[in-house]
C-alpha positions as protocol buffer text, in pm:
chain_id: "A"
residue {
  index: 1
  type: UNK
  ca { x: 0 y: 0 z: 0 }
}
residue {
  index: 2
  type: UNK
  ca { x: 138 y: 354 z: -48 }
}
residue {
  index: 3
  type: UNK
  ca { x: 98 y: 638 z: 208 }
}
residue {
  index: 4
  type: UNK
  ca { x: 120 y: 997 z: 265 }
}
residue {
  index: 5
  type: UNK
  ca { x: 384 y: 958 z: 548 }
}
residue {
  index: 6
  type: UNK
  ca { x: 659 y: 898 z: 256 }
}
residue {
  index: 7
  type: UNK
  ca { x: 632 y: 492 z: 317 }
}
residue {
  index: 8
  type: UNK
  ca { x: 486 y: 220 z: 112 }
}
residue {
  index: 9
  type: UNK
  ca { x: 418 y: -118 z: 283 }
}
residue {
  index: 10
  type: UNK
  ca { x: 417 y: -458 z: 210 }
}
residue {
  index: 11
  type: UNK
  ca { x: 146 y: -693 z: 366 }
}
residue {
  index: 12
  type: UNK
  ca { x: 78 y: -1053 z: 407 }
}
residue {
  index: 13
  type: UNK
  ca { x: -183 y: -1178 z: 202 }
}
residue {
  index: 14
  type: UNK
  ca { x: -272 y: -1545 z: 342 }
}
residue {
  index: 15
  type: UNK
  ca { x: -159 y: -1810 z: 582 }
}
residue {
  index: 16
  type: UNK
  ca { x: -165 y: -1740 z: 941 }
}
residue {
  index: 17
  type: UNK
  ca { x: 37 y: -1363 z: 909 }
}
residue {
  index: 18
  type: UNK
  ca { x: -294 y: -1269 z: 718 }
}
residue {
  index: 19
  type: UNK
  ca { x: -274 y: -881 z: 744 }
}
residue {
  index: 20
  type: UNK
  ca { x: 41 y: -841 z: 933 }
}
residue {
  index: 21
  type: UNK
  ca { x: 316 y: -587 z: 800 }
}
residue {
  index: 22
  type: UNK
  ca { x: 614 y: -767 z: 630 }
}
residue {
  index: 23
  type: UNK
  ca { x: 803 y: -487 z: 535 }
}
residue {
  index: 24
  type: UNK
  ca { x: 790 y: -139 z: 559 }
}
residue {
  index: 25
  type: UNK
  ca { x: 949 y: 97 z: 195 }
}
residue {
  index: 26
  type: UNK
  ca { x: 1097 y: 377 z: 400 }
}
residue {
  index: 27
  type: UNK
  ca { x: 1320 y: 659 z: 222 }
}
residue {
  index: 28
  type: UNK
  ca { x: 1066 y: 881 z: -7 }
}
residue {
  index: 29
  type: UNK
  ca { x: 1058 y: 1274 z: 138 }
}
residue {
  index: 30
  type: UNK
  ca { x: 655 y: 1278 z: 29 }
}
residue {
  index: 31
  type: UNK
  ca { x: 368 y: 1121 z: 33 }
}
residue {
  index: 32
  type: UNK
  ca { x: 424 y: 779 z: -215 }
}
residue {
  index: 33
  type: UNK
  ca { x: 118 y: 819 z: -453 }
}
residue {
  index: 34
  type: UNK
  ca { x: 181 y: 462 z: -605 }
}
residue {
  index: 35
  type: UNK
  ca { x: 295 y: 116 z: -507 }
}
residue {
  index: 36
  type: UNK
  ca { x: 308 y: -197 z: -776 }
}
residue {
  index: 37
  type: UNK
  ca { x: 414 y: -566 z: -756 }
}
residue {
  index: 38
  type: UNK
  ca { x: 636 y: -658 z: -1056 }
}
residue {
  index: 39
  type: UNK
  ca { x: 513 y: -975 z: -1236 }
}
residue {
  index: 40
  type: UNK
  ca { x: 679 y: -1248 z: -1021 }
}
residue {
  index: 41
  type: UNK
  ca { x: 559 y: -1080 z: -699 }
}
residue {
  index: 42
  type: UNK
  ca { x: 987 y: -1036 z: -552 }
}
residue {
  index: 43
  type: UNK
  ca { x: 972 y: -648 z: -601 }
}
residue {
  index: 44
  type: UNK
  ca { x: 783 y: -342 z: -580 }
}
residue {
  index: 45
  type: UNK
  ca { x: 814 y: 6 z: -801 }
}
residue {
  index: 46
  type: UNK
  ca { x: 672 y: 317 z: -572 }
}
residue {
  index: 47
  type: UNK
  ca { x: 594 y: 700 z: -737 }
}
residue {
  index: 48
  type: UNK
  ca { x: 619 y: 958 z: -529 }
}
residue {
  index: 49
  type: UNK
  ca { x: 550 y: 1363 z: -510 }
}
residue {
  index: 50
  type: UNK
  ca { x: 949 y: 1388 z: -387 }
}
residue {
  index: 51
  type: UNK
  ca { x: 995 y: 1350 z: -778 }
}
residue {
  index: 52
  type: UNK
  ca { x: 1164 y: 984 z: -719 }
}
residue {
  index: 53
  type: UNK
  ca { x: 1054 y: 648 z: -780 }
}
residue {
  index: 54
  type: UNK
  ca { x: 1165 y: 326 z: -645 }
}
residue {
  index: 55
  type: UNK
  ca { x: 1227 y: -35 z: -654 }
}
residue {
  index: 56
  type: UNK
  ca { x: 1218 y: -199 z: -358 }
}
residue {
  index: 57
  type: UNK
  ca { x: 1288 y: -589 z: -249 }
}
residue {
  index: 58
  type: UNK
  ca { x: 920 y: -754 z: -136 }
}
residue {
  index: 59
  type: UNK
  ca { x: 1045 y: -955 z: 100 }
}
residue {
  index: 60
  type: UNK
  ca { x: 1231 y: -691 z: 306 }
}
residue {
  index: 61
  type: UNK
  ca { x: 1154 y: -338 z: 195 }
}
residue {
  index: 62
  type: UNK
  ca { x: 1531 y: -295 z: 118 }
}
residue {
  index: 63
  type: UNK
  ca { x: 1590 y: -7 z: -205 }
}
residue {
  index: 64
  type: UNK
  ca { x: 1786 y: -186 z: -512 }
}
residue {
  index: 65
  type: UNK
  ca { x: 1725 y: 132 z: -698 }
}
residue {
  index: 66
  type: UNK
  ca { x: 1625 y: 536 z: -671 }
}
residue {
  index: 67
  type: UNK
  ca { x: 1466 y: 650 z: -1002 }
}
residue {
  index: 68
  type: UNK
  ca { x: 1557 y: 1030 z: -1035 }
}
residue {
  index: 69
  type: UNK
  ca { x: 1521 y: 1203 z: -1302 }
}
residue {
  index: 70
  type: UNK
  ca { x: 1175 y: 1342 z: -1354 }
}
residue {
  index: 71
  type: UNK
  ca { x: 1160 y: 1755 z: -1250 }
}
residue {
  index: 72
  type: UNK
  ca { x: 857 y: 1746 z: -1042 }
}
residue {
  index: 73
  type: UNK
  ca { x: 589 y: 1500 z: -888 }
}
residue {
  index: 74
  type: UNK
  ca { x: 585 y: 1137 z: -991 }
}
residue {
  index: 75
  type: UNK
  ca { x: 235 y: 1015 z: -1039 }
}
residue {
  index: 76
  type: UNK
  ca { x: 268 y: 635 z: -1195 }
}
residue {
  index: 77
  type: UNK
  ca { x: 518 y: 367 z: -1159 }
}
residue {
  index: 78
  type: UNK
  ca { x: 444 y: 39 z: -1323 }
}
residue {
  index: 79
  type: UNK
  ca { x: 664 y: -282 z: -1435 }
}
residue {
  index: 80
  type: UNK
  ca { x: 661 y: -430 z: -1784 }
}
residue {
  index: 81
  type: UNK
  ca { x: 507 y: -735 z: -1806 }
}
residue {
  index: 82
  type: UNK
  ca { x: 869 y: -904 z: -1830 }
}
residue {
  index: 83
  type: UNK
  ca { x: 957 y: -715 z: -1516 }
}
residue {
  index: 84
  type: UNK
  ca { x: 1268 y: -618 z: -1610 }
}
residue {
  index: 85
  type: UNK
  ca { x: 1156 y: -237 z: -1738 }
}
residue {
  index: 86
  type: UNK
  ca { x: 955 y: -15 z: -1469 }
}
residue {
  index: 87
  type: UNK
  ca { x: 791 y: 333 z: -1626 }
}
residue {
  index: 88
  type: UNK
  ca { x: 722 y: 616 z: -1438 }
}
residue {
  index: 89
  type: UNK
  ca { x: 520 y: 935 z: -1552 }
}
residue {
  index: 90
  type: UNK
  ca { x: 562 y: 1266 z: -1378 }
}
residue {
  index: 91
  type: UNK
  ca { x: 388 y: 1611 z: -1355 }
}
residue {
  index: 92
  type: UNK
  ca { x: 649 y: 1734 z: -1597 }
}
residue {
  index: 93
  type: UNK
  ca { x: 480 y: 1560 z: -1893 }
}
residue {
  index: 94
  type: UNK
  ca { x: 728 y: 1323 z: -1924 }
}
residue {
  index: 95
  type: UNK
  ca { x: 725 y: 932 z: -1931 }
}
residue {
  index: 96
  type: UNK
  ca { x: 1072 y: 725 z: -1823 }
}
residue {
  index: 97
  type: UNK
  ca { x: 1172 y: 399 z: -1889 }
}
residue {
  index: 98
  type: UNK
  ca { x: 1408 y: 235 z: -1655 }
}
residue {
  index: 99
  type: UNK
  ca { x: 1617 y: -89 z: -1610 }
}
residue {
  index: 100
  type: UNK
  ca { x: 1475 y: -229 z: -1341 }
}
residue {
  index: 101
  type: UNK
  ca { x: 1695 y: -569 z: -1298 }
}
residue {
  index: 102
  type: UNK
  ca { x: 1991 y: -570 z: -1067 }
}
């Protein structure tokens, strides 16, 4: 889930940690307007109105990568359906394309 305290969270979805926090994506300086799974569920791509976007490790909310480049808010961050891409649009009018495997 994203939030407007600059954090995006990760929660369990079944088994007997059913709606406990598993890890907490700290680091953004605003609110985090987006959070996505990639495709095979081991990352997550956040947008936030700091003007950064990032991908984050699911399974422990560490960063593998800052995505800054855009000159104002982020709005959208999505992974390609291979996973290895992640786009981001921004308030400047401007869509980015990054490599998102590390």
């Amino acid at each position: 889930t994203a939030s407007g305290d600059g954090t995006a969270a990760v929660w369990s979805a079944s088994g007997p940690e059913l709606g406990c926090r598993r890890a907490t994506l700290g680091g953004h300086g605003s609110e985090v307007l987006r959070a996505e799974w990639s495709p095979d569920g081991a990352r997550v791509a956040t947008a936030s109105n700091d003007g950064t976007g990032g991908v984050w490790r699911a399974e422990d909310g560490a960063r593998l990568q800052t995505l800054a480049r855009h000159e104002s808010e982020l709005k959208f961050a999505s992974f390609a359906p291979s996973g290895a891409v992640v786009v981001t649009t921004g308030d400047d009018c401007t869509a980015r394309l990054w490599c998102a495997e590390t």
